[in-house]
Tab-separated table of C-alpha atoms in Angstrom:
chain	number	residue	atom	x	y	z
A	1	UNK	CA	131.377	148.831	67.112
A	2	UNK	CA	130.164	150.476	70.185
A	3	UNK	CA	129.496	149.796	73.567
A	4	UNK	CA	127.949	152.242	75.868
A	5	UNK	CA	127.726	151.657	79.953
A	6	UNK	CA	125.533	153.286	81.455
A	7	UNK	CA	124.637	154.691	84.897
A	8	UNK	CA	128.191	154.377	86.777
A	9	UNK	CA	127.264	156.496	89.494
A	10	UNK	CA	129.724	155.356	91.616
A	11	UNK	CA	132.364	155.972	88.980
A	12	UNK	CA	133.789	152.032	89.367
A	13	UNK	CA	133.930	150.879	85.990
A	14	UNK	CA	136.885	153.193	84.882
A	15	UNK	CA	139.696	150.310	85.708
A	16	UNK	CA	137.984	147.844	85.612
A	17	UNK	CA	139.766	144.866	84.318
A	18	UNK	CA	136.556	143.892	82.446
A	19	UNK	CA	135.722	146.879	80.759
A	20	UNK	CA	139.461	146.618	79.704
A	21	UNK	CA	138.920	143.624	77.976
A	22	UNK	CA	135.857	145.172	75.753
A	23	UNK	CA	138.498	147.995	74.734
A	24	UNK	CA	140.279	145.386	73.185
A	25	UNK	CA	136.991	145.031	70.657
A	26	UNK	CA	134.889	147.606	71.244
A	27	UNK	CA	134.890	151.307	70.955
A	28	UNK	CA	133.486	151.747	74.431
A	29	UNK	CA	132.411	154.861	76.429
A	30	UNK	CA	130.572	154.963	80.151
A	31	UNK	CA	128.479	157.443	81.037
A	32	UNK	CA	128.151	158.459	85.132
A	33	UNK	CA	125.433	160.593	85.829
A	34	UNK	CA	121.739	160.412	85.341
A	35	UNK	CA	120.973	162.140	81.611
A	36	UNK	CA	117.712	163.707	80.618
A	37	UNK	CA	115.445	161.390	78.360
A	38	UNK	CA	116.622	163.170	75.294
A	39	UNK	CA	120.405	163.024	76.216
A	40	UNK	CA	120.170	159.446	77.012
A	41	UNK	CA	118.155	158.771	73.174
A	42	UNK	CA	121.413	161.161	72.032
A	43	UNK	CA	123.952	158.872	73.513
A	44	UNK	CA	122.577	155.428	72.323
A	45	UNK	CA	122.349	156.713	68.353
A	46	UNK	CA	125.344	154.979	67.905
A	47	UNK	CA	125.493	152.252	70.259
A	48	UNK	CA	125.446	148.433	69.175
A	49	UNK	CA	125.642	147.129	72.643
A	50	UNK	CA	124.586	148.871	76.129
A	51	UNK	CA	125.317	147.642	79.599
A	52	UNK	CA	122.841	149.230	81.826
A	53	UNK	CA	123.784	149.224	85.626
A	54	UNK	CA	120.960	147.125	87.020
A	55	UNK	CA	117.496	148.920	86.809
A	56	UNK	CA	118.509	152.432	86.770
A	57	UNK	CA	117.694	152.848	83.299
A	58	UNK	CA	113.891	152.405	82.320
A	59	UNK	CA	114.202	150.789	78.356
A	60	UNK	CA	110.254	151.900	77.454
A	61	UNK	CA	108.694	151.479	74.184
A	62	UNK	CA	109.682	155.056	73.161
A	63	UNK	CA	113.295	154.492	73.812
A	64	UNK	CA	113.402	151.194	72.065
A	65	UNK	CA	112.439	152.317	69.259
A	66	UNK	CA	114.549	155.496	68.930
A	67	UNK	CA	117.771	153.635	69.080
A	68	UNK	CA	118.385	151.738	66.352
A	69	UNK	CA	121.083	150.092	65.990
A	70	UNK	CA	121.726	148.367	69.514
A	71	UNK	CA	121.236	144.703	68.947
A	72	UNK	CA	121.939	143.872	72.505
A	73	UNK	CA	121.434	144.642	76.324
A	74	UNK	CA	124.005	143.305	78.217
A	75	UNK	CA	121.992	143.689	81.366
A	76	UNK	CA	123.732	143.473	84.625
A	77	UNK	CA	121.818	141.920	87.113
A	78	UNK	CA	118.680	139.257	86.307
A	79	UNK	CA	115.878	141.415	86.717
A	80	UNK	CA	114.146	142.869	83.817
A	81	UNK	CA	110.905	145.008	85.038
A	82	UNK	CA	112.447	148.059	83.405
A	83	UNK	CA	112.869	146.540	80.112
A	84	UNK	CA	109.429	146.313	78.077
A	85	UNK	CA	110.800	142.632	76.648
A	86	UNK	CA	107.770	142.344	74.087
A	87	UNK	CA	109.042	145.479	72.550
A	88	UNK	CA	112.656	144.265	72.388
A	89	UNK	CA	111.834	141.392	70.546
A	90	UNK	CA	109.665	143.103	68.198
A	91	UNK	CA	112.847	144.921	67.400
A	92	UNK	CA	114.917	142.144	67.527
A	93	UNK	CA	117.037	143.207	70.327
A	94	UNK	CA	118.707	140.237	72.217
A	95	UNK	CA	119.087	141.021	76.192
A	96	UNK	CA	121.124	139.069	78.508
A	97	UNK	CA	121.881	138.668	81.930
A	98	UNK	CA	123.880	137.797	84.977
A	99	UNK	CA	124.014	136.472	88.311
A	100	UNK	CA	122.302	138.584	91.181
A	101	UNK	CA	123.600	139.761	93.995
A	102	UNK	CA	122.169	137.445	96.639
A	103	UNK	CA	125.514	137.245	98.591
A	104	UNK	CA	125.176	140.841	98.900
A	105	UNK	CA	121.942	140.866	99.866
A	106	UNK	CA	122.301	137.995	102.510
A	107	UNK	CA	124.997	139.771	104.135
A	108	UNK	CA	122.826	143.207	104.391
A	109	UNK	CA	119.937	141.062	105.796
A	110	UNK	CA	122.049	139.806	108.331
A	111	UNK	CA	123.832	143.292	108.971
A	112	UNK	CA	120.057	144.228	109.761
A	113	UNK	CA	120.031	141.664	112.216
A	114	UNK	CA	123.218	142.313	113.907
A	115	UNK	CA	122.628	145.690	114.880
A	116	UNK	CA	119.069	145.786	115.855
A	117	UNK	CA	119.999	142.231	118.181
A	118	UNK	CA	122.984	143.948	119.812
A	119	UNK	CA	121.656	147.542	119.330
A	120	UNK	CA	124.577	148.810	117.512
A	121	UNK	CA	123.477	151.981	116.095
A	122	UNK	CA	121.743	153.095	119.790
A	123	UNK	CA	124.884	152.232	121.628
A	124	UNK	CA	127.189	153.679	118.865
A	125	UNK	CA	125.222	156.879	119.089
A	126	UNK	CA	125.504	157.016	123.342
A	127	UNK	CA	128.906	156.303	123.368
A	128	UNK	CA	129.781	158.621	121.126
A	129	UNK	CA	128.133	161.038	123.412
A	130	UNK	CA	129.622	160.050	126.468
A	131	UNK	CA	127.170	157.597	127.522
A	132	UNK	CA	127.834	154.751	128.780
A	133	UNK	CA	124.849	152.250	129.443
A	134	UNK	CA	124.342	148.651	130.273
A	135	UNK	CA	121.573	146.785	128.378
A	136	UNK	CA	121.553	143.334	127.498
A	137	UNK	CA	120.757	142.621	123.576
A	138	UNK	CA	119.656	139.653	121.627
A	139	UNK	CA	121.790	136.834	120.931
A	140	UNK	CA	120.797	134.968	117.026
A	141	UNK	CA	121.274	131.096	118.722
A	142	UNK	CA	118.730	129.640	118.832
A	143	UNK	CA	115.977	132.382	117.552
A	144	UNK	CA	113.849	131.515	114.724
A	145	UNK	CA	114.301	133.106	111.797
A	146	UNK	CA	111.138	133.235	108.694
A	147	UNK	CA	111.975	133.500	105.351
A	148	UNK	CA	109.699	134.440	102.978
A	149	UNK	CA	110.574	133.395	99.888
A	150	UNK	CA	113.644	130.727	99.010
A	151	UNK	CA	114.853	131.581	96.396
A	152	UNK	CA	118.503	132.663	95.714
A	153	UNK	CA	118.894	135.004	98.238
A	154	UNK	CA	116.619	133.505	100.321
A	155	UNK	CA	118.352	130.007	100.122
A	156	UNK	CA	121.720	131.915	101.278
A	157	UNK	CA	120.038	133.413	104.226
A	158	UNK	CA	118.945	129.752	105.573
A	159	UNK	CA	123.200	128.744	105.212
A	160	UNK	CA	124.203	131.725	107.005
A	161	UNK	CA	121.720	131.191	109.673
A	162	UNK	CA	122.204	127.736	110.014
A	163	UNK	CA	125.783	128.502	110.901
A	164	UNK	CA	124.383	130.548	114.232
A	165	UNK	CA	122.931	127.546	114.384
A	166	UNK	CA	119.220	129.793	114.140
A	167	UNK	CA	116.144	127.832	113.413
A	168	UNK	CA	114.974	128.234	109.939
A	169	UNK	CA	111.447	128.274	108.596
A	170	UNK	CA	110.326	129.635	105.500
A	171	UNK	CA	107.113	130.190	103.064
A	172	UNK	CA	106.944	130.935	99.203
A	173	UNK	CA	104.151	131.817	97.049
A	174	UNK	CA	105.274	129.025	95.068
A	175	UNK	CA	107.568	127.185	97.824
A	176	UNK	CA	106.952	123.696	98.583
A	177	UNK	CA	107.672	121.415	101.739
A	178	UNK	CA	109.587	119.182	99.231
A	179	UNK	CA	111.868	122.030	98.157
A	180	UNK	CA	111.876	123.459	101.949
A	181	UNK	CA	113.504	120.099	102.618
A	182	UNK	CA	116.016	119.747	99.981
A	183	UNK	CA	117.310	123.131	102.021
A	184	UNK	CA	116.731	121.348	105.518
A	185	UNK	CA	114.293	124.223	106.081
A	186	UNK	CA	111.238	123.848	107.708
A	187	UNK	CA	107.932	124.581	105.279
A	188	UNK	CA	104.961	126.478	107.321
A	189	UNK	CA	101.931	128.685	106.389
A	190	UNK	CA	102.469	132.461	106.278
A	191	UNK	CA	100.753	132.869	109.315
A	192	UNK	CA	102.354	130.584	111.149
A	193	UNK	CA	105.615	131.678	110.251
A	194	UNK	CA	104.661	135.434	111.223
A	195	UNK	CA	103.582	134.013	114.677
A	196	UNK	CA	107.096	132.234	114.752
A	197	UNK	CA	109.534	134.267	113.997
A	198	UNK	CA	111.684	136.433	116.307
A	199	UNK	CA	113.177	137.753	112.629
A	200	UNK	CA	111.586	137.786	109.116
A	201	UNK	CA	113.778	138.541	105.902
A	202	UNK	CA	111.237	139.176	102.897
A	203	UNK	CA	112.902	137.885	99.601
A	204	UNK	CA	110.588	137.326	96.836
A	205	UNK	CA	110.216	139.211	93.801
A	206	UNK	CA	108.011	142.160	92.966
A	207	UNK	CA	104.967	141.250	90.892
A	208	UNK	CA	101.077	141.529	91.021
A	209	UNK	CA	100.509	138.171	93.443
A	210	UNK	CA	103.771	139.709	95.981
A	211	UNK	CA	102.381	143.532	95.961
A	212	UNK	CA	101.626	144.140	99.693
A	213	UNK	CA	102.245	140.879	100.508
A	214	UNK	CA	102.358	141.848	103.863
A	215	UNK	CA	99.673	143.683	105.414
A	216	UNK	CA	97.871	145.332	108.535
A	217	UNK	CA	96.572	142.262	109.798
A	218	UNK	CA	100.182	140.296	109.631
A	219	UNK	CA	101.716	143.139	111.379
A	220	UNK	CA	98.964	142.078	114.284
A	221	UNK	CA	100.503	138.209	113.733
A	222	UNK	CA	103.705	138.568	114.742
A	223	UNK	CA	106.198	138.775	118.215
A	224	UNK	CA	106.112	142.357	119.633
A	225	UNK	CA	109.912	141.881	119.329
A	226	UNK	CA	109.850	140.735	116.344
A	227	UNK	CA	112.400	142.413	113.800
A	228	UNK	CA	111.400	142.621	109.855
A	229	UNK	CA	113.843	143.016	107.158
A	230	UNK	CA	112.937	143.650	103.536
A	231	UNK	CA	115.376	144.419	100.959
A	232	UNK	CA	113.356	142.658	98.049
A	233	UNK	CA	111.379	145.645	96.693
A	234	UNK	CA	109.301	148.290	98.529
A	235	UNK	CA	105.924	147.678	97.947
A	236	UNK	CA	106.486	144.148	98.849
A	237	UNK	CA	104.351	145.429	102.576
A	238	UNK	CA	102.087	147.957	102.908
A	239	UNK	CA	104.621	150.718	103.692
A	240	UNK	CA	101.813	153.135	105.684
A	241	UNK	CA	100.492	149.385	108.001
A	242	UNK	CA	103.928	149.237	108.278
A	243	UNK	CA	104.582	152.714	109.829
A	244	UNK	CA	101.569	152.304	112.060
A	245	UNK	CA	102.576	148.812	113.357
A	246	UNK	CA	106.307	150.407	114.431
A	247	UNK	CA	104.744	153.690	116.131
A	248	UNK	CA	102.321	151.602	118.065
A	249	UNK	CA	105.430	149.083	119.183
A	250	UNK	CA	103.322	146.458	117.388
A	251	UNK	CA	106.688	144.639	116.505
A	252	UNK	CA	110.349	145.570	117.739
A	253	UNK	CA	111.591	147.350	114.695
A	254	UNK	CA	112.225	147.027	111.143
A	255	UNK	CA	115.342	147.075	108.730
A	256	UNK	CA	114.342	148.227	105.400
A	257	UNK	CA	116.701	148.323	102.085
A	258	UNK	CA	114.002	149.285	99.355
A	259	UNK	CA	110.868	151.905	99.222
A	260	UNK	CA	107.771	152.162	97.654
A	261	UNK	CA	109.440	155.852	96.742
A	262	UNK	CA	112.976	156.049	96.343
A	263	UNK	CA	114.856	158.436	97.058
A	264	UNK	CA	112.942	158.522	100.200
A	265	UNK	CA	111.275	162.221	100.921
A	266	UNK	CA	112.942	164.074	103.521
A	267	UNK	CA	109.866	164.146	105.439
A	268	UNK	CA	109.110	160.351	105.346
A	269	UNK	CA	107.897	158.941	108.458
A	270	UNK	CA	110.416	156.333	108.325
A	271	UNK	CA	112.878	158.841	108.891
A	272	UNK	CA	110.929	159.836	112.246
A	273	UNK	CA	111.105	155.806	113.603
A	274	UNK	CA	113.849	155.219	116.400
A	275	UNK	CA	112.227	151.229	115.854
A	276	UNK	CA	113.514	151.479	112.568
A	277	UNK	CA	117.491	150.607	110.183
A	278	UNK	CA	117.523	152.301	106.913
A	279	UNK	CA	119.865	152.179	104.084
A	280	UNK	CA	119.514	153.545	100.775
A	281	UNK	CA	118.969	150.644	98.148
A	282	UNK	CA	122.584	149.412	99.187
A	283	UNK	CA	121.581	145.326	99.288
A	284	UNK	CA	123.780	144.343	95.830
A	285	UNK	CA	126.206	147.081	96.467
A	286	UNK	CA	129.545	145.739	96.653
A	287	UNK	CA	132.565	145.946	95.285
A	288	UNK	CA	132.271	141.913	94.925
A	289	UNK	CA	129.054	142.186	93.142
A	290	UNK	CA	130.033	145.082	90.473
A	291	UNK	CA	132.908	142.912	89.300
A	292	UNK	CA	130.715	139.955	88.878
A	293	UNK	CA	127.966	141.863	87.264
A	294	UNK	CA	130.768	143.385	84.817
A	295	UNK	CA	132.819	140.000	84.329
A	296	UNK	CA	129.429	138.379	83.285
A	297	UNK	CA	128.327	141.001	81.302
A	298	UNK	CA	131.626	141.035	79.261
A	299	UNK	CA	131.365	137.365	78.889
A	300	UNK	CA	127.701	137.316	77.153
A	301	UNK	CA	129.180	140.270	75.041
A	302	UNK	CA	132.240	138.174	73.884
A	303	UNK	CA	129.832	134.760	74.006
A	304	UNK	CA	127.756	136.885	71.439
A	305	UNK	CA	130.539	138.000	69.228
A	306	UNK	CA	132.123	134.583	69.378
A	307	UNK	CA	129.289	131.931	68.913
A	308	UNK	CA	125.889	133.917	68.109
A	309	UNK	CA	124.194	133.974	71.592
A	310	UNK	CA	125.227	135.782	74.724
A	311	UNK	CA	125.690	132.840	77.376
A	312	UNK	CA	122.562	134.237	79.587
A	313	UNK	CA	120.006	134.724	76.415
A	314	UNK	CA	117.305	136.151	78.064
A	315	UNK	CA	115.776	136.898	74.607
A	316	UNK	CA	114.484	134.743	71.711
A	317	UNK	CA	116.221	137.452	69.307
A	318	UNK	CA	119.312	136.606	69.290
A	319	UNK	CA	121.158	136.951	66.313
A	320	UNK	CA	124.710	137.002	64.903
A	321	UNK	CA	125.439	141.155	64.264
A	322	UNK	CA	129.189	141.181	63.851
């Protein structure tokens, strides 16, 4: 039987002890680079099982139905917007999934943090050029710190800042003071926690009620030194209120992980910003979070050879196909 990873841009899965383990079973093959629709429909003829590298590949209706004899998506990662689920089941393809990478993400937000508080990429850039300048910076003790949405990632963000001993508040669409609690996180309004904040670290997911969550008239809510990080998804905020707010110095800067647009256009005004830390979709990049992704991956693969369902069924059709 075959299993086919895809998308291994980074070309990590080649050791991998993991992937190691399916060449025990499997006749497996991974794929690096980023195929033509037709190549991609070519490679998966012959596949029974595909691991797709988080959400790089789209599964459509059109592709679902052209390759037919994969019974099962061993998806890396838990989100599924670019897998049309309906269709799956219709063709009674079982898809699975694994932990996130919210430790991964919680460390970029608070990367973001670090060097727009102590204004590391500035200095790095004057020193390197001779300069050297006095300027006091931010210290995180003490500063509040809104978190919108607490969730998994956002629920790691309130531990790490409780431990620079930050005050945390946070809102949800669906968060409750009872939940805020559980956390030891204080529950306030949107607003209030825009008007808060010295720093706000956007971490809900991306659907209808969540699309520019976040727009001109918050921008006008918040500190003028306020920072804003979002590494959930792009058009979480209103990406062009967003540039306006920075140009005009409406709020100290911004560190931003996703786009509305990615790649981002070499003539993207973010790119113009000096208010502004950008990094290219890195959040759940690490080499932490690739071996979990693959480890769990491998284990719903063997959980589905062994006992009928992979151990993260994200589908109800799962059935035995060995």
């Amino acid at each position: 039987m075959q299993v086919v990873i895809l998308d291994d841009w980074e070309h990590i899965y080649g050791e991998n002890e993991d992937v190691a383990r399916l060449k025990e079973h499997f006749d497996v093959k991974i794929f690096h680079d980023r195929p033509s629709r037709e190549t991609l429909i070519e490679r998966l003829q012959h596949a029974d099982i595909i691991i797709p590298i988080r959400e790089r590949t789209k599964f459509d209706k059109d592709i679902l139905q052209r390759i037919p004899h994969v019974k099962l998506i061993a998806q890396t990662g838990s989100g599924l917007a670019h897998i049309d689920m309906n269709e799956a089941n219709k063709y009674n393809i079982s898809v699975a999934t694994t932990p996130g990478g919210s430790s991964a993400v919680a460390e970029l937000i608070f990367a973001f943090m670090l060097a727009y508080s102590r204004k590391l990429i500035k200095k790095h850039g004057e020193l390197k050029s001779g300069i050297w300048t006095e300027e006091v910076g931010y210290g995180l003790e003490g500063k509040v710190i809104g978190i919108i949405g607490l969730g998994k990632i956002g629920s790691k963000v309130a531990q790490i800042a409780n431990v620079f001993n930050m005050k945390v508040v946070a809102w949800g669409p669906r968060l409750t003071a009872e939940r805020a609690a559980e956390q030891e996180v204080d529950y306030v309004t949107l607003e209030q926690l825009l008007r808060q904040s010295n720093y706000i670290s956007i971490n809900v997911r991306l659907v209808e009620d969540t699309k520019h969550l976040l727009k001109e008239p918050h921008f006008g809510l918040m500190k003028k030194n306020a920072f804003l990080i979002n590494t959930s998804r792009g058009e979480v905020i209103d990406e062009q209120a967003l540039i306006q707010a920075l140009r005009d110095d409406q709020i100290g800067g911004a560190g931003l992980d996703v786009f509305t647009d990615e790649p981002l256009r070499p003539n993207h005004p973010f790119l113009e910003l000096e208010n502004v830390i950008l990094s290219p979709h890195i959040g759940w990049k690490t080499d932490n979070m690739f071996k979990l992704f693959m480890k769990h991956a491998v284990n719903n693969i063997l959980s589905y050879f062994l006992r009928d369902s992979p151990t993260n069924n994200e589908s109800p059709a799962a059935q035995r196909f060995f």
